[in-house]
C-alpha cells in the first residue's frame, strides 16, 4: 500500500514540489578574481651632468662661429669692390694685407669648424632621449643650418668672385701675393661649406636621437 502511494506521488507531483524544483539552483564554486599584474612604471633616464655640459659647450661654440661669420659675406664683397677700384686705376697700399688677414681668418674658422664637426660626431653615440638635451640639440641644429646656408649661398660665391676679380688684375697693382691670398680665401670658403654640410646631417641626427 505504501509503495503504491509513493509511486502515485512520483507520477503526480504536487505544486509545491514543482515550485521548489523550478527554483533550485545548481551549486557552483565561487570565482575569486585574480589580482591584476603590477604596472611597470618607466623610470626617467638620468642624464649625466657631464653629457649636458658637452651639449651646452657645443651649442655655445657653434653659436660663436655663427656669430663671428655673420658679416663675412659683406667683408668679402668689400674686398672685391676695392679690387675693382684698383682695376680702374685706384691705389690701395693695404689691399694685399687685407687679403692676407681675410685668408688667415677663414683658415682659423675652418679649423674651428673641423673641431666642432668632430665634437658633434662624438655626441651621437652618447645621445639619450631627454627634453633638455633635445632643446640643446635643436639650438645646435639651428646654428649649423644658418652656417651651411651662409657659406653655401653667400660666402662661397662672394669668395669665388673675389678670386676671379683679383686674378684679372696685374699683380704689380694688387701685390705679388694677392692672387694667392684670394685663391686661399676661396678655397677655405669651400672647405668650411663642406664641413657645415656634413655637420648639418649630424645635427639633424642628434635631434632625432634625443627626441623624447
GROMACS .gro file of C-alpha atoms in nm:
model
  212
    1UNK     CA    1   0.000   0.000   0.000
    2UNK     CA    2   0.278   0.244   0.091
    3UNK     CA    3   0.464   0.161  -0.225
    4UNK     CA    4   0.158   0.238  -0.433
    5UNK     CA    5   0.119   0.577  -0.267
    6UNK     CA    6   0.485   0.661  -0.330
    7UNK     CA    7   0.454   0.563  -0.695
    8UNK     CA    8   0.139   0.769  -0.731
    9UNK     CA    9   0.317   1.072  -0.578
   10UNK     CA   10   0.604   1.035  -0.820
   11UNK     CA   11   0.366   1.019  -1.115
   12UNK     CA   12   0.157   1.313  -0.993
   13UNK     CA   13   0.392   1.573  -0.837
   14UNK     CA   14   0.236   1.839  -0.620
   15UNK     CA   15   0.251   2.213  -0.697
   16UNK     CA   16   0.490   2.269  -0.405
   17UNK     CA   17   0.734   2.009  -0.537
   18UNK     CA   18   0.724   2.157  -0.887
   19UNK     CA   19   0.777   2.506  -0.750
   20UNK     CA   20   1.073   2.408  -0.537
   21UNK     CA   21   1.240   2.218  -0.821
   22UNK     CA   22   1.195   2.511  -1.060
   23UNK     CA   23   1.381   2.745  -0.829
   24UNK     CA   24   1.651   2.505  -0.726
   25UNK     CA   25   1.992   2.646  -0.839
   26UNK     CA   26   2.287   2.425  -0.913
   27UNK     CA   27   2.573   2.463  -0.678
   28UNK     CA   28   2.874   2.644  -0.827
   29UNK     CA   29   3.214   2.721  -0.689
   30UNK     CA   30   3.276   3.085  -0.607
   31UNK     CA   31   3.515   3.251  -0.854
   32UNK     CA   32   3.775   3.471  -0.691
   33UNK     CA   33   3.919   3.731  -0.933
   34UNK     CA   34   4.294   3.718  -0.965
   35UNK     CA   35   4.494   4.021  -0.859
   36UNK     CA   36   4.598   4.244  -1.152
   37UNK     CA   37   4.961   4.235  -1.254
   38UNK     CA   38   5.156   4.537  -1.126
   39UNK     CA   39   5.201   4.809  -1.389
   40UNK     CA   40   5.565   4.869  -1.471
   41UNK     CA   41   5.648   5.237  -1.424
   42UNK     CA   42   5.916   5.354  -1.665
   43UNK     CA   43   6.183   5.538  -1.473
   44UNK     CA   44   6.315   5.860  -1.627
   45UNK     CA   45   6.664   5.837  -1.773
   46UNK     CA   46   6.920   6.001  -1.552
   47UNK     CA   47   7.130   6.217  -1.783
   48UNK     CA   48   7.488   6.260  -1.661
   49UNK     CA   49   7.577   6.622  -1.597
   50UNK     CA   50   7.897   6.593  -1.797
   51UNK     CA   51   7.687   6.499  -2.102
   52UNK     CA   52   7.467   6.806  -2.054
   53UNK     CA   53   7.785   7.012  -2.028
   54UNK     CA   54   7.918   6.872  -2.357
   55UNK     CA   55   7.592   6.952  -2.535
   56UNK     CA   56   7.587   7.302  -2.390
   57UNK     CA   57   7.952   7.363  -2.475
   58UNK     CA   58   7.898   7.260  -2.836
   59UNK     CA   59   7.591   7.483  -2.858
   60UNK     CA   60   7.793   7.782  -2.734
   61UNK     CA   61   8.087   7.714  -2.966
   62UNK     CA   62   7.856   7.669  -3.266
   63UNK     CA   63   7.677   7.994  -3.185
   64UNK     CA   64   8.012   8.173  -3.158
   65UNK     CA   65   8.122   8.053  -3.503
   66UNK     CA   66   7.786   8.153  -3.648
   67UNK     CA   67   7.813   8.498  -3.490
   68UNK     CA   68   8.174   8.553  -3.599
   69UNK     CA   69   8.086   8.489  -3.963
   70UNK     CA   70   7.762   8.690  -3.974
   71UNK     CA   71   7.916   8.976  -4.176
   72UNK     CA   72   8.169   8.763  -4.364
   73UNK     CA   73   7.996   8.798  -4.698
   74UNK     CA   74   7.988   9.177  -4.665
   75UNK     CA   75   8.359   9.186  -4.577
   76UNK     CA   76   8.450   8.974  -4.880
   77UNK     CA   77   8.227   9.183  -5.106
   78UNK     CA   78   8.402   9.494  -4.974
   79UNK     CA   79   8.738   9.345  -5.074
   80UNK     CA   80   8.607   9.265  -5.420
   81UNK     CA   81   8.481   9.624  -5.456
   82UNK     CA   82   8.824   9.752  -5.359
   83UNK     CA   83   8.984   9.521  -5.616
   84UNK     CA   84   8.759   9.664  -5.888
   85UNK     CA   85   8.857  10.018  -5.791
   86UNK     CA   86   9.223   9.920  -5.817
   87UNK     CA   87   9.146   9.769  -6.157
   88UNK     CA   88   9.004  10.107  -6.262
   89UNK     CA   89   9.315  10.294  -6.153
   90UNK     CA   90   9.273  10.348  -5.778
   91UNK     CA   91   9.561  10.277  -5.540
   92UNK     CA   92   9.545  10.090  -5.209
   93UNK     CA   93   9.873  10.002  -5.042
   94UNK     CA   94   9.697   9.788  -4.780
   95UNK     CA   95   9.491   9.574  -5.016
   96UNK     CA   96   9.729   9.278  -5.016
   97UNK     CA   97   9.750   9.291  -4.637
   98UNK     CA   98   9.369   9.296  -4.613
   99UNK     CA   99   9.352   8.985  -4.829
  100UNK     CA  100   9.610   8.816  -4.611
  101UNK     CA  101   9.411   8.891  -4.294
  102UNK     CA  102   9.091   8.758  -4.453
  103UNK     CA  103   9.265   8.437  -4.558
  104UNK     CA  104   9.404   8.397  -4.206
  105UNK     CA  105   9.059   8.444  -4.051
  106UNK     CA  106   8.899   8.192  -4.285
  107UNK     CA  107   9.173   7.942  -4.210
  108UNK     CA  108   9.105   7.984  -3.838
  109UNK     CA  109   8.730   7.939  -3.889
  110UNK     CA  110   8.796   7.631  -4.099
  111UNK     CA  111   8.994   7.482  -3.811
  112UNK     CA  112   8.712   7.572  -3.572
  113UNK     CA  113   8.457   7.405  -3.800
  114UNK     CA  114   8.673   7.092  -3.815
  115UNK     CA  115   8.690   7.076  -3.435
  116UNK     CA  116   8.317   7.134  -3.396
  117UNK     CA  117   8.238   6.867  -3.655
  118UNK     CA  118   8.448   6.622  -3.454
  119UNK     CA  119   8.279   6.719  -3.125
  120UNK     CA  120   7.937   6.679  -3.286
  121UNK     CA  121   8.016   6.331  -3.413
  122UNK     CA  122   8.136   6.227  -3.067
  123UNK     CA  123   7.799   6.321  -2.918
  124UNK     CA  124   7.596   6.098  -3.149
  125UNK     CA  125   7.670   5.763  -2.976
  126UNK     CA  126   7.626   5.928  -2.634
  127UNK     CA  127   7.286   6.084  -2.705
  128UNK     CA  128   6.984   5.975  -2.499
  129UNK     CA  129   6.619   6.074  -2.521
  130UNK     CA  130   6.582   6.376  -2.296
  131UNK     CA  131   6.399   6.707  -2.331
  132UNK     CA  132   6.688   6.925  -2.218
  133UNK     CA  133   6.933   6.750  -2.448
  134UNK     CA  134   6.680   6.775  -2.730
  135UNK     CA  135   6.643   7.150  -2.675
  136UNK     CA  136   7.020   7.191  -2.689
  137UNK     CA  137   7.040   6.971  -2.999
  138UNK     CA  138   6.778   7.187  -3.171
  139UNK     CA  139   6.979   7.501  -3.093
  140UNK     CA  140   7.288   7.335  -3.239
  141UNK     CA  141   7.097   7.229  -3.549
  142UNK     CA  142   6.961   7.583  -3.592
  143UNK     CA  143   7.309   7.743  -3.592
  144UNK     CA  144   7.454   7.474  -3.818
  145UNK     CA  145   7.173   7.529  -4.067
  146UNK     CA  146   7.241   7.904  -4.070
  147UNK     CA  147   7.612   7.841  -4.118
  148UNK     CA  148   7.557   7.597  -4.402
  149UNK     CA  149   7.317   7.829  -4.584
  150UNK     CA  150   7.552   8.124  -4.538
  151UNK     CA  151   7.858   7.950  -4.678
  152UNK     CA  152   7.674   7.761  -4.950
  153UNK     CA  153   7.477   8.051  -5.096
  154UNK     CA  154   7.664   8.365  -4.984
  155UNK     CA  155   8.024   8.333  -4.869
  156UNK     CA  156   8.135   8.074  -5.122
  157UNK     CA  157   8.002   8.276  -5.416
  158UNK     CA  158   8.147   8.603  -5.287
  159UNK     CA  159   8.487   8.441  -5.234
  160UNK     CA  160   8.483   8.299  -5.586
  161UNK     CA  161   8.400   8.639  -5.737
  162UNK     CA  162   8.681   8.796  -5.535
  163UNK     CA  163   8.930   8.541  -5.666
  164UNK     CA  164   8.823   8.596  -6.027
  165UNK     CA  165   8.848   8.973  -5.991
  166UNK     CA  166   9.192   8.968  -5.828
  167UNK     CA  167   9.325   8.723  -6.085
  168UNK     CA  168   9.218   8.960  -6.363
  169UNK     CA  169   9.437   9.243  -6.224
  170UNK     CA  170   9.808   9.287  -6.283
  171UNK     CA  171   9.995   9.162  -5.976
  172UNK     CA  172  10.203   9.483  -5.983
  173UNK     CA  173   9.885   9.672  -5.894
  174UNK     CA  174   9.746   9.447  -5.621
  175UNK     CA  175  10.063   9.297  -5.475
  176UNK     CA  176  10.273   8.996  -5.567
  177UNK     CA  177  10.087   8.753  -5.338
  178UNK     CA  178   9.733   8.894  -5.378
  179UNK     CA  179   9.628   8.625  -5.623
  180UNK     CA  180   9.749   8.352  -5.390
  181UNK     CA  181   9.566   8.506  -5.095
  182UNK     CA  182   9.243   8.541  -5.295
  183UNK     CA  183   9.275   8.178  -5.402
  184UNK     CA  184   9.320   8.072  -5.038
  185UNK     CA  185   9.010   8.269  -4.937
  186UNK     CA  186   8.803   8.088  -5.198
  187UNK     CA  187   8.948   7.750  -5.102
  188UNK     CA  188   8.885   7.800  -4.729
  189UNK     CA  189   8.526   7.908  -4.800
  190UNK     CA  190   8.463   7.586  -4.994
  191UNK     CA  191   8.629   7.381  -4.723
  192UNK     CA  192   8.413   7.533  -4.450
  193UNK     CA  193   8.098   7.475  -4.654
  194UNK     CA  194   8.183   7.107  -4.690
  195UNK     CA  195   8.219   7.084  -4.313
  196UNK     CA  196   7.893   7.269  -4.243
  197UNK     CA  197   7.712   7.040  -4.487
  198UNK     CA  198   7.831   6.730  -4.301
  199UNK     CA  199   7.754   6.889  -3.965
  200UNK     CA  200   7.403   6.968  -4.081
  201UNK     CA  201   7.328   6.598  -4.133
  202UNK     CA  202   7.484   6.506  -3.799
  203UNK     CA  203   7.292   6.781  -3.617
  204UNK     CA  204   6.964   6.653  -3.759
  205UNK     CA  205   7.057   6.303  -3.645
  206UNK     CA  206   7.136   6.439  -3.298
  207UNK     CA  207   6.789   6.596  -3.276
  208UNK     CA  208   6.628   6.263  -3.367
  209UNK     CA  209   6.835   6.068  -3.116
  210UNK     CA  210   6.743   6.300  -2.827
  211UNK     CA  211   6.373   6.337  -2.912
  212UNK     CA  212   6.179   6.216  -2.602
   0.00000   0.00000   0.00000
